[in-house]
Amino acid sequence: MAKCKNCLITDNVPGISVFDDGLCNLCREYSESVDSLIEEDARKEREADLEKTLMDCKGQAEYDCLVPFSGGKDSAYELYKLKKEFGLNVLAYTVDANLPKIAWDNIDRTLSKLDIDHISYRPSGVFYDKLFRYLLCNQEERGAVYSVSYVYAPLFEGDSIKLAIEKDIPVVLAGYSPGQPEPERMLYEFSRDLICQADWTPPEIRSCGQFNEQEIKRFFNPDNYPKNTQFPRYLAPFHAWEYDQENVMKQVVELGLVASHKHASPIHSNYPINWLLMYSDIKSFGYNPYLPEFSDLIRRGKANRNYWRLMAPIMDFIITNKIGPGKEVARSMRKLGITEDDLKINKPRGIYDPVLGTNVRSES
């Protein structure tokens, strides 16, 4: 296995080659002089739209905007900017499903520091365990992170949209960093067709016969609302603002939003189930499923290469050996009642649905 000396991606990732000079094909193809200018022009267009949106949303409802807040560094810093720099009346919203203690520490500290109203919703743990168990035992060929995330994310995204509709909040502002989620699904904004016309229920969840109608209705569906319903916009400000992962981690600590650099690290504040998802994908593919994402941020100068050069192999070691935070792998398997043999890829790659903005699994 060869590793790119620039972005740290390895050649066991599909489509990656590392050449004798130590650079991968993606780094060779990336032209900073051209690509960075194109990216910057697009970012500035999004930033102009975002600033206008933030000005227009003031005073439209009890709250100017809704921010989904799971305790991560990006959403904490986003809350700071919206409240302190833009003067917005923000409502923070947490879906209390599988959040670690460190994330709750971040949530409590940030909300107290910024004096922001907060709503927390705790959905049925039985349902989520059932959903995780089914998806892990029926993974599509892109593995556990993809199979789970692209069902899990629409659940809490949909919950945010439902709350925004209930409170007449005109815009939902998510703390997605550049590259999250996949550009095909969202680049700065969910399409109006996705929010106003598409049923967010994954077709396989509806058709597999393991989920009842009440469970299926947990997914957002605009058809459940009257014709004149005002649906919010759903934006990702860090797709518009200049973004540097290391700077965000530094800022949230200096501003007192989180207690330490450890609290700011996505390694420690992410959902505990994520350790099991990474373990499954490392087992299936031989590399961490988040490696391409972090390598892309490094390549574009948005993440610290030295930080990930040290942390990436440490992460993989604790995951594969189930030590330290990696103990969550075994704990999650016990909680879900599954074994390593149950972590199976047995579905073909999904077919992209341009309206839904995600992948519908094929029936073949």
mmCIF file of C-alpha atoms in Angstrom:
data_model
loop_
_atom_site.group_PDB
_atom_site.id
_atom_site.type_symbol
_atom_site.label_atom_id
_atom_site.label_comp_id
_atom_site.label_asym_id
_atom_site.label_seq_id
_atom_site.Cartn_x
_atom_site.Cartn_y
_atom_site.Cartn_z
ATOM 1 C CA MET A 1 0.000 0.000 0.000
ATOM 2 C CA ALA A 2 1.420 3.368 -1.073
ATOM 3 C CA LYS A 3 0.390 6.711 0.460
ATOM 4 C CA CYS A 4 0.331 10.091 -1.255
ATOM 5 C CA LYS A 5 2.907 12.368 0.360
ATOM 6 C CA ASN A 6 0.637 15.371 -0.170
ATOM 7 C CA CYS A 7 -2.966 14.416 0.686
ATOM 8 C CA LEU A 8 -2.304 11.107 2.538
ATOM 9 C CA ILE A 9 -4.737 9.040 0.456
ATOM 10 C CA THR A 10 -3.651 5.447 -0.146
ATOM 11 C CA ASP A 11 -3.712 3.434 -3.338
ATOM 12 C CA ASN A 12 -6.057 0.784 -1.940
ATOM 13 C CA VAL A 13 -8.848 3.371 -2.354
ATOM 14 C CA PRO A 14 -10.607 2.655 -5.675
ATOM 15 C CA GLY A 15 -9.442 4.927 -8.478
ATOM 16 C CA ILE A 16 -6.242 6.006 -6.696
ATOM 17 C CA SER A 17 -2.710 5.521 -8.004
ATOM 18 C CA VAL A 18 0.421 6.744 -6.242
ATOM 19 C CA PHE A 19 3.372 7.408 -8.539
ATOM 20 C CA ASP A 20 7.138 7.255 -8.041
ATOM 21 C CA ASP A 21 7.266 10.940 -7.078
ATOM 22 C CA GLY A 22 4.962 10.181 -4.129
ATOM 23 C CA LEU A 23 1.940 12.036 -5.492
ATOM 24 C CA CYS A 24 -1.431 10.453 -6.217
ATOM 25 C CA ASN A 25 -3.316 10.912 -9.452
ATOM 26 C CA LEU A 26 -5.792 13.302 -7.788
ATOM 27 C CA CYS A 27 -3.039 15.614 -6.573
ATOM 28 C CA ARG A 28 -1.408 15.523 -10.002
ATOM 29 C CA GLU A 29 -4.703 16.430 -11.647
ATOM 30 C CA TYR A 30 -5.556 19.157 -9.171
ATOM 31 C CA SER A 31 -4.442 22.498 -10.552
ATOM 32 C CA GLU A 32 -4.411 25.022 -7.742
ATOM 33 C CA SER A 33 -4.141 27.932 -10.157
ATOM 34 C CA VAL A 34 -7.288 26.904 -12.029
ATOM 35 C CA ASP A 35 -9.406 24.813 -9.693
ATOM 36 C CA SER A 36 -8.995 27.080 -6.685
ATOM 37 C CA LEU A 37 -10.153 30.095 -8.725
ATOM 38 C CA ILE A 38 -13.216 28.233 -9.957
ATOM 39 C CA GLU A 39 -14.023 27.057 -6.439
ATOM 40 C CA GLU A 40 -13.534 30.548 -5.034
ATOM 41 C CA ASP A 41 -15.865 32.131 -7.599
ATOM 42 C CA ALA A 42 -18.563 29.585 -6.773
ATOM 43 C CA ARG A 43 -18.016 30.114 -3.045
ATOM 44 C CA LYS A 44 -18.392 33.883 -3.382
ATOM 45 C CA GLU A 45 -21.682 33.456 -5.255
ATOM 46 C CA ARG A 46 -22.974 31.236 -2.462
ATOM 47 C CA GLU A 47 -21.704 33.666 0.168
ATOM 48 C CA ALA A 48 -23.615 36.539 -1.444
ATOM 49 C CA ASP A 49 -26.796 34.467 -1.457
ATOM 50 C CA LEU A 50 -26.239 33.414 2.151
ATOM 51 C CA GLU A 51 -25.710 36.971 3.391
ATOM 52 C CA LYS A 52 -28.882 38.136 1.634
ATOM 53 C CA THR A 53 -30.784 35.191 3.092
ATOM 54 C CA LEU A 54 -29.568 35.955 6.615
ATOM 55 C CA MET A 55 -30.635 39.574 6.256
ATOM 56 C CA ASP A 56 -34.041 38.670 4.811
ATOM 57 C CA CYS A 57 -34.870 36.079 7.468
ATOM 58 C CA LYS A 58 -34.674 38.547 10.365
ATOM 59 C CA GLY A 59 -37.997 39.095 12.083
ATOM 60 C CA GLN A 60 -40.049 36.772 9.878
ATOM 61 C CA ALA A 61 -40.948 34.505 12.801
ATOM 62 C CA GLU A 62 -40.259 33.963 16.489
ATOM 63 C CA TYR A 63 -36.828 32.658 15.433
ATOM 64 C CA ASP A 64 -34.843 33.807 12.419
ATOM 65 C CA CYS A 65 -33.262 30.437 11.708
ATOM 66 C CA LEU A 66 -32.961 26.863 12.953
ATOM 67 C CA VAL A 67 -29.561 25.191 13.442
ATOM 68 C CA PRO A 68 -29.312 21.401 13.849
ATOM 69 C CA PHE A 69 -26.769 20.990 16.642
ATOM 70 C CA SER A 70 -25.223 17.624 17.508
ATOM 71 C CA GLY A 71 -22.306 19.088 19.477
ATOM 72 C CA GLY A 72 -19.684 19.152 16.728
ATOM 73 C CA LYS A 73 -17.126 21.905 16.177
ATOM 74 C CA ASP A 74 -18.625 23.181 12.924
ATOM 75 C CA SER A 75 -22.173 23.677 14.195
ATOM 76 C CA ALA A 76 -20.836 25.244 17.421
ATOM 77 C CA TYR A 77 -18.813 27.781 15.426
ATOM 78 C CA GLU A 78 -21.739 28.332 13.070
ATOM 79 C CA LEU A 79 -23.965 29.204 16.049
ATOM 80 C CA TYR A 80 -21.381 31.734 17.191
ATOM 81 C CA LYS A 81 -21.202 33.432 13.799
ATOM 82 C CA LEU A 82 -24.973 33.559 13.360
ATOM 83 C CA LYS A 83 -25.592 34.959 16.832
ATOM 84 C CA LYS A 84 -22.602 37.265 17.319
ATOM 85 C CA GLU A 85 -21.644 38.334 13.798
ATOM 86 C CA PHE A 86 -25.060 38.399 12.104
ATOM 87 C CA GLY A 87 -27.216 39.187 15.132
ATOM 88 C CA LEU A 88 -29.777 36.485 14.434
ATOM 89 C CA ASN A 89 -32.279 35.055 16.878
ATOM 90 C CA VAL A 90 -31.299 31.407 16.557
ATOM 91 C CA LEU A 91 -33.043 28.240 17.699
ATOM 92 C CA ALA A 92 -30.684 25.275 18.154
ATOM 93 C CA TYR A 93 -32.152 21.817 17.683
ATOM 94 C CA THR A 94 -30.694 18.490 18.790
ATOM 95 C CA VAL A 95 -31.934 15.037 17.861
ATOM 96 C CA ASP A 96 -30.821 13.081 20.921
ATOM 97 C CA ALA A 97 -30.000 9.799 19.227
ATOM 98 C CA ASN A 98 -26.689 8.104 19.953
ATOM 99 C CA LEU A 99 -24.830 11.253 21.034
ATOM 100 C CA PRO A 100 -21.687 10.801 23.163
ATOM 101 C CA LYS A 101 -21.104 12.583 26.472
ATOM 102 C CA ILE A 102 -18.438 14.816 24.950
ATOM 103 C CA ALA A 103 -20.975 16.080 22.408
ATOM 104 C CA TRP A 104 -23.412 16.933 25.210
ATOM 105 C CA ASP A 105 -20.632 18.777 27.030
ATOM 106 C CA ASN A 106 -20.096 20.823 23.867
ATOM 107 C CA ILE A 107 -23.827 21.463 23.477
ATOM 108 C CA ASP A 108 -24.276 22.639 27.069
ATOM 109 C CA ARG A 109 -21.191 24.855 27.002
ATOM 110 C CA THR A 110 -21.962 26.451 23.613
ATOM 111 C CA LEU A 111 -25.606 27.176 24.388
ATOM 112 C CA SER A 112 -24.732 28.664 27.771
ATOM 113 C CA LYS A 113 -21.929 30.795 26.321
ATOM 114 C CA LEU A 114 -24.073 32.152 23.502
ATOM 115 C CA ASP A 115 -27.425 32.300 25.349
ATOM 116 C CA ILE A 116 -29.293 30.460 22.605
ATOM 117 C CA ASP A 117 -32.684 28.765 22.905
ATOM 118 C CA HIS A 118 -32.600 25.018 22.406
ATOM 119 C CA ILE A 119 -34.999 22.167 21.721
ATOM 120 C CA SER A 120 -33.955 18.539 22.166
ATOM 121 C CA TYR A 121 -35.914 15.614 20.748
ATOM 122 C CA ARG A 122 -35.234 12.042 21.849
ATOM 123 C CA PRO A 123 -36.678 9.568 19.319
ATOM 124 C CA SER A 124 -37.360 5.930 20.085
ATOM 125 C CA GLY A 125 -34.129 4.073 20.766
ATOM 126 C CA VAL A 126 -35.845 0.832 19.790
ATOM 127 C CA PHE A 127 -36.542 2.193 16.316
ATOM 128 C CA TYR A 128 -33.003 3.464 15.803
ATOM 129 C CA ASP A 129 -31.481 0.180 16.971
ATOM 130 C CA LYS A 130 -33.770 -1.684 14.608
ATOM 131 C CA LEU A 131 -32.811 0.630 11.739
ATOM 132 C CA PHE A 132 -29.062 0.381 12.394
ATOM 133 C CA ARG A 133 -29.275 -3.396 12.720
ATOM 134 C CA TYR A 134 -31.111 -3.786 9.418
ATOM 135 C CA LEU A 135 -28.777 -1.448 7.502
ATOM 136 C CA LEU A 136 -25.585 -3.008 8.877
ATOM 137 C CA CYS A 137 -26.785 -6.494 8.003
ATOM 138 C CA ASN A 138 -27.886 -5.369 4.531
ATOM 139 C CA GLN A 139 -25.136 -3.039 3.363
ATOM 140 C CA GLU A 140 -24.851 -1.908 -0.223
ATOM 141 C CA GLU A 141 -21.514 -2.218 -1.984
ATOM 142 C CA ARG A 142 -20.226 1.143 -0.762
ATOM 143 C CA GLY A 143 -20.244 -0.218 2.770
ATOM 144 C CA ALA A 144 -21.506 0.623 6.246
ATOM 145 C CA VAL A 145 -20.881 4.370 6.474
ATOM 146 C CA TYR A 146 -22.646 4.999 3.198
ATOM 147 C CA SER A 147 -25.495 2.550 3.828
ATOM 148 C CA VAL A 148 -26.274 3.932 7.288
ATOM 149 C CA SER A 149 -25.480 7.619 6.802
ATOM 150 C CA TYR A 150 -27.704 8.071 3.781
ATOM 151 C CA VAL A 151 -30.690 6.776 5.711
ATOM 152 C CA TYR A 152 -29.743 8.218 9.108
ATOM 153 C CA ALA A 153 -29.013 11.739 7.834
ATOM 154 C CA PRO A 154 -32.381 12.238 6.096
ATOM 155 C CA LEU A 155 -34.068 11.290 9.368
ATOM 156 C CA PHE A 156 -32.590 14.132 11.420
ATOM 157 C CA GLU A 157 -32.553 16.527 8.456
ATOM 158 C CA GLY A 158 -36.249 15.825 8.031
ATOM 159 C CA ASP A 159 -36.848 16.345 11.752
ATOM 160 C CA SER A 160 -35.301 19.818 11.419
ATOM 161 C CA ILE A 161 -37.509 20.659 8.462
ATOM 162 C CA LYS A 162 -40.597 19.495 10.377
ATOM 163 C CA LEU A 163 -39.732 21.737 13.335
ATOM 164 C CA ALA A 164 -39.006 24.702 11.057
ATOM 165 C CA ILE A 165 -42.422 24.264 9.423
ATOM 166 C CA GLU A 166 -44.108 24.003 12.823
ATOM 167 C CA LYS A 167 -42.518 27.266 14.018
ATOM 168 C CA ASP A 168 -42.635 29.109 10.649
ATOM 169 C CA ILE A 169 -38.833 29.409 10.627
ATOM 170 C CA PRO A 170 -37.756 30.386 7.096
ATOM 171 C CA VAL A 171 -34.319 28.761 6.930
ATOM 172 C CA VAL A 172 -32.466 25.767 8.359
ATOM 173 C CA LEU A 173 -28.681 26.221 8.548
ATOM 174 C CA ALA A 174 -26.704 22.984 8.846
ATOM 175 C CA GLY A 175 -23.078 22.724 9.985
ATOM 176 C CA TYR A 176 -21.905 20.573 7.090
ATOM 177 C CA SER A 177 -18.278 21.159 6.148
ATOM 178 C CA PRO A 178 -17.291 21.284 2.449
ATOM 179 C CA GLY A 179 -17.650 17.802 0.986
ATOM 180 C CA GLN A 180 -20.524 16.855 3.294
ATOM 181 C CA PRO A 181 -22.809 15.356 2.202
ATOM 182 C CA GLU A 182 -22.004 14.117 -1.299
ATOM 183 C CA PRO A 183 -22.176 17.003 -3.816
ATOM 184 C CA GLU A 184 -24.797 15.093 -5.831
ATOM 185 C CA ARG A 185 -27.112 15.299 -2.848
ATOM 186 C CA MET A 186 -26.327 18.782 -1.593
ATOM 187 C CA LEU A 187 -23.947 21.532 -2.617
ATOM 188 C CA TYR A 188 -24.759 24.480 -0.334
ATOM 189 C CA GLU A 189 -28.538 23.945 -0.551
ATOM 190 C CA PHE A 190 -31.085 21.155 -0.779
ATOM 191 C CA SER A 191 -33.085 21.620 -3.962
ATOM 192 C CA ARG A 192 -36.623 22.937 -3.726
ATOM 193 C CA ASP A 193 -37.863 19.767 -5.459
ATOM 194 C CA LEU A 194 -36.274 17.714 -2.689
ATOM 195 C CA ILE A 195 -37.927 19.707 0.098
ATOM 196 C CA CYS A 196 -41.268 20.523 -1.521
ATOM 197 C CA GLN A 197 -42.011 17.429 -3.627
ATOM 198 C CA ALA A 198 -39.923 14.359 -2.691
ATOM 199 C CA ASP A 199 -40.848 11.666 -0.182
ATOM 200 C CA TRP A 200 -37.698 11.183 1.921
ATOM 201 C CA THR A 201 -38.550 7.605 2.871
ATOM 202 C CA PRO A 202 -35.785 5.335 1.503
ATOM 203 C CA PRO A 203 -37.514 2.947 -0.926
ATOM 204 C CA GLU A 204 -35.844 -0.105 0.612
ATOM 205 C CA ILE A 205 -37.052 0.821 4.110
ATOM 206 C CA ARG A 206 -40.581 1.083 2.740
ATOM 207 C CA SER A 207 -40.442 -2.162 0.768
ATOM 208 C CA CYS A 208 -38.366 -4.537 2.935
ATOM 209 C CA GLY A 209 -41.327 -5.476 5.150
ATOM 210 C CA GLN A 210 -39.477 -4.955 8.446
ATOM 211 C CA PHE A 211 -40.789 -1.473 9.282
ATOM 212 C CA ASN A 212 -44.387 -0.639 10.102
ATOM 213 C CA GLU A 213 -46.299 2.393 8.852
ATOM 214 C CA GLN A 214 -45.681 4.384 12.005
ATOM 215 C CA GLU A 215 -41.927 3.843 11.647
ATOM 216 C CA ILE A 216 -41.997 4.762 7.968
ATOM 217 C CA LYS A 217 -43.790 8.009 8.808
ATOM 218 C CA ARG A 218 -40.734 9.128 10.773
ATOM 219 C CA PHE A 219 -39.227 10.166 7.451
ATOM 220 C CA PHE A 220 -40.119 13.600 6.089
ATOM 221 C CA ASN A 221 -42.722 13.684 3.321
ATOM 222 C CA PRO A 222 -44.026 17.041 2.018
ATOM 223 C CA ASP A 223 -47.219 15.298 0.865
ATOM 224 C CA ASN A 224 -48.226 15.129 4.541
ATOM 225 C CA TYR A 225 -48.622 18.923 4.616
ATOM 226 C CA PRO A 226 -51.316 21.221 3.154
ATOM 227 C CA LYS A 227 -50.784 22.678 -0.315
ATOM 228 C CA ASN A 228 -50.054 26.193 0.974
ATOM 229 C CA THR A 229 -47.342 25.082 3.430
ATOM 230 C CA GLN A 230 -44.258 27.322 3.460
ATOM 231 C CA PHE A 231 -41.255 25.005 3.389
ATOM 232 C CA PRO A 232 -37.925 26.392 4.672
ATOM 233 C CA ARG A 233 -34.708 26.630 2.737
ATOM 234 C CA TYR A 234 -32.016 24.239 3.942
ATOM 235 C CA LEU A 235 -28.503 25.655 3.569
ATOM 236 C CA ALA A 236 -24.943 24.736 4.555
ATOM 237 C CA PRO A 237 -23.143 28.026 5.422
ATOM 238 C CA PHE A 238 -19.664 26.449 5.443
ATOM 239 C CA HIS A 239 -20.158 25.744 1.736
ATOM 240 C CA ALA A 240 -20.355 29.536 1.362
ATOM 241 C CA TRP A 241 -18.003 30.891 4.040
ATOM 242 C CA GLU A 242 -14.263 30.383 3.818
ATOM 243 C CA TYR A 243 -13.496 27.186 5.681
ATOM 244 C CA ASP A 244 -10.413 25.836 7.398
ATOM 245 C CA GLN A 245 -10.881 22.824 9.637
ATOM 246 C CA GLU A 246 -7.894 23.574 11.882
ATOM 247 C CA ASN A 247 -8.988 27.189 12.350
ATOM 248 C CA VAL A 248 -12.519 26.136 13.318
ATOM 249 C CA MET A 249 -11.110 23.714 15.910
ATOM 250 C CA LYS A 250 -8.903 26.496 17.270
ATOM 251 C CA GLN A 251 -11.676 29.094 17.321
ATOM 252 C CA VAL A 252 -14.261 27.040 19.220
ATOM 253 C CA VAL A 253 -11.714 26.443 21.991
ATOM 254 C CA GLU A 254 -10.553 30.062 22.155
ATOM 255 C CA LEU A 255 -14.151 31.308 22.187
ATOM 256 C CA GLY A 256 -14.978 28.978 25.072
ATOM 257 C CA LEU A 257 -17.592 27.053 23.096
ATOM 258 C CA VAL A 258 -15.869 23.735 23.838
ATOM 259 C CA ALA A 259 -13.552 22.782 26.669
ATOM 260 C CA SER A 260 -10.480 21.605 24.782
ATOM 261 C CA HIS A 261 -8.951 20.601 21.466
ATOM 262 C CA LYS A 262 -10.112 17.059 22.211
ATOM 263 C CA HIS A 263 -13.696 18.295 22.498
ATOM 264 C CA ALA A 264 -13.293 20.056 19.141
ATOM 265 C CA SER A 265 -12.005 16.964 17.362
ATOM 266 C CA PRO A 266 -14.503 15.095 15.162
ATOM 267 C CA ILE A 267 -12.815 11.906 16.332
ATOM 268 C CA HIS A 268 -14.296 12.321 19.806
ATOM 269 C CA SER A 269 -17.543 14.227 19.228
ATOM 270 C CA ASN A 270 -19.030 12.028 16.508
ATOM 271 C CA TYR A 271 -21.831 9.516 17.030
ATOM 272 C CA PRO A 272 -20.651 6.361 18.883
ATOM 273 C CA ILE A 273 -22.250 4.150 16.208
ATOM 274 C CA ASN A 274 -19.746 5.677 13.773
ATOM 275 C CA TRP A 275 -16.914 3.614 15.301
ATOM 276 C CA LEU A 276 -18.747 0.444 14.303
ATOM 277 C CA LEU A 277 -19.429 1.790 10.811
ATOM 278 C CA MET A 278 -15.733 2.580 10.321
ATOM 279 C CA TYR A 279 -14.740 -0.824 11.702
ATOM 280 C CA SER A 280 -17.049 -2.573 9.256
ATOM 281 C CA ASP A 281 -15.694 -0.618 6.278
ATOM 282 C CA ILE A 282 -12.043 -1.069 7.259
ATOM 283 C CA LYS A 283 -12.789 -4.787 7.524
ATOM 284 C CA SER A 284 -14.497 -4.807 4.104
ATOM 285 C CA PHE A 285 -12.236 -2.472 2.133
ATOM 286 C CA GLY A 286 -8.947 -2.154 4.002
ATOM 287 C CA TYR A 287 -9.097 1.620 4.475
ATOM 288 C CA ASN A 288 -11.008 4.142 6.581
ATOM 289 C CA PRO A 289 -14.144 5.291 4.730
ATOM 290 C CA TYR A 290 -13.490 8.929 5.709
ATOM 291 C CA LEU A 291 -9.997 8.931 4.188
ATOM 292 C CA PRO A 292 -11.124 10.259 0.763
ATOM 293 C CA GLU A 293 -13.059 13.099 2.426
ATOM 294 C CA PHE A 294 -10.195 14.230 4.653
ATOM 295 C CA SER A 295 -7.679 13.824 1.821
ATOM 296 C CA ASP A 296 -9.786 16.093 -0.349
ATOM 297 C CA LEU A 297 -9.855 18.754 2.388
ATOM 298 C CA ILE A 298 -6.065 18.470 2.744
ATOM 299 C CA ARG A 299 -5.584 18.688 -1.023
ATOM 300 C CA ARG A 300 -7.615 21.914 -1.140
ATOM 301 C CA GLY A 301 -5.875 23.414 1.876
ATOM 302 C CA LYS A 302 -8.930 23.170 4.146
ATOM 303 C CA ALA A 303 -7.548 20.648 6.659
ATOM 304 C CA ASN A 304 -4.239 20.303 8.486
ATOM 305 C CA ARG A 305 -2.072 17.624 6.855
ATOM 306 C CA ASN A 306 0.168 17.157 9.895
ATOM 307 C CA TYR A 307 -2.817 16.622 12.198
ATOM 308 C CA TRP A 308 -4.305 13.893 10.025
ATOM 309 C CA ARG A 309 -0.909 12.368 9.264
ATOM 310 C CA LEU A 310 -0.682 11.572 12.978
ATOM 311 C CA MET A 311 -4.335 10.981 13.828
ATOM 312 C CA ALA A 312 -5.471 8.864 10.880
ATOM 313 C CA PRO A 313 -3.263 5.820 11.659
ATOM 314 C CA ILE A 314 -4.030 6.181 15.365
ATOM 315 C CA MET A 315 -7.751 6.146 14.595
ATOM 316 C CA ASP A 316 -7.449 3.051 12.435
ATOM 317 C CA PHE A 317 -5.390 1.291 15.104
ATOM 318 C CA ILE A 318 -7.857 1.905 17.935
ATOM 319 C CA ILE A 319 -10.777 0.962 15.685
ATOM 320 C CA THR A 320 -9.350 -2.322 14.453
ATOM 321 C CA ASN A 321 -8.106 -3.282 17.925
ATOM 322 C CA LYS A 322 -11.266 -2.026 19.687
ATOM 323 C CA ILE A 323 -9.333 -0.103 22.323
ATOM 324 C CA GLY A 324 -9.891 3.352 23.822
ATOM 325 C CA PRO A 325 -12.794 5.010 21.973
ATOM 326 C CA GLY A 326 -12.687 1.989 19.675
ATOM 327 C CA LYS A 327 -14.332 -0.020 22.449
ATOM 328 C CA GLU A 328 -17.555 1.462 21.054
ATOM 329 C CA VAL A 329 -17.265 -1.089 18.233
ATOM 330 C CA ALA A 330 -17.894 -4.021 20.561
ATOM 331 C CA ARG A 331 -20.374 -2.085 22.688
ATOM 332 C CA SER A 332 -22.475 -1.135 19.649
ATOM 333 C CA MET A 333 -22.482 -4.712 18.365
ATOM 334 C CA ARG A 334 -23.698 -5.952 21.756
ATOM 335 C CA LYS A 335 -26.368 -3.267 21.900
ATOM 336 C CA LEU A 336 -27.615 -4.102 18.406
ATOM 337 C CA GLY A 337 -27.382 -7.845 18.958
ATOM 338 C CA ILE A 338 -25.164 -8.479 15.946
ATOM 339 C CA THR A 339 -21.829 -10.205 15.342
ATOM 340 C CA GLU A 340 -18.953 -9.544 12.954
ATOM 341 C CA ASP A 341 -20.427 -12.129 10.590
ATOM 342 C CA ASP A 342 -23.575 -9.996 10.353
ATOM 343 C CA LEU A 343 -21.641 -7.029 8.930
ATOM 344 C CA LYS A 344 -22.361 -7.889 5.325
ATOM 345 C CA ILE A 345 -22.323 -6.195 1.971
ATOM 346 C CA ASN A 346 -25.094 -7.926 0.101
ATOM 347 C CA LYS A 347 -26.770 -5.209 -1.942
ATOM 348 C CA PRO A 348 -25.762 -3.807 -5.352
ATOM 349 C CA ARG A 349 -24.822 -0.170 -5.702
ATOM 350 C CA GLY A 350 -27.812 2.138 -5.629
ATOM 351 C CA ILE A 351 -29.139 4.029 -8.621
ATOM 352 C CA TYR A 352 -28.943 7.813 -8.248
ATOM 353 C CA ASP A 353 -32.297 9.579 -8.093
ATOM 354 C CA PRO A 354 -31.844 13.203 -9.242
ATOM 355 C CA VAL A 355 -35.075 14.370 -7.597
ATOM 356 C CA LEU A 356 -34.532 12.799 -4.196
ATOM 357 C CA GLY A 357 -30.870 13.736 -4.376
ATOM 358 C CA THR A 358 -29.670 10.422 -2.982
ATOM 359 C CA ASN A 359 -29.271 6.825 -4.137
ATOM 360 C CA VAL A 360 -32.168 4.442 -4.506
ATOM 361 C CA ARG A 361 -31.049 0.858 -4.237
ATOM 362 C CA SER A 362 -31.674 -1.294 -7.249
ATOM 363 C CA GLU A 363 -33.917 -4.336 -6.930
ATOM 364 C CA SER A 364 -31.640 -6.569 -9.007
#
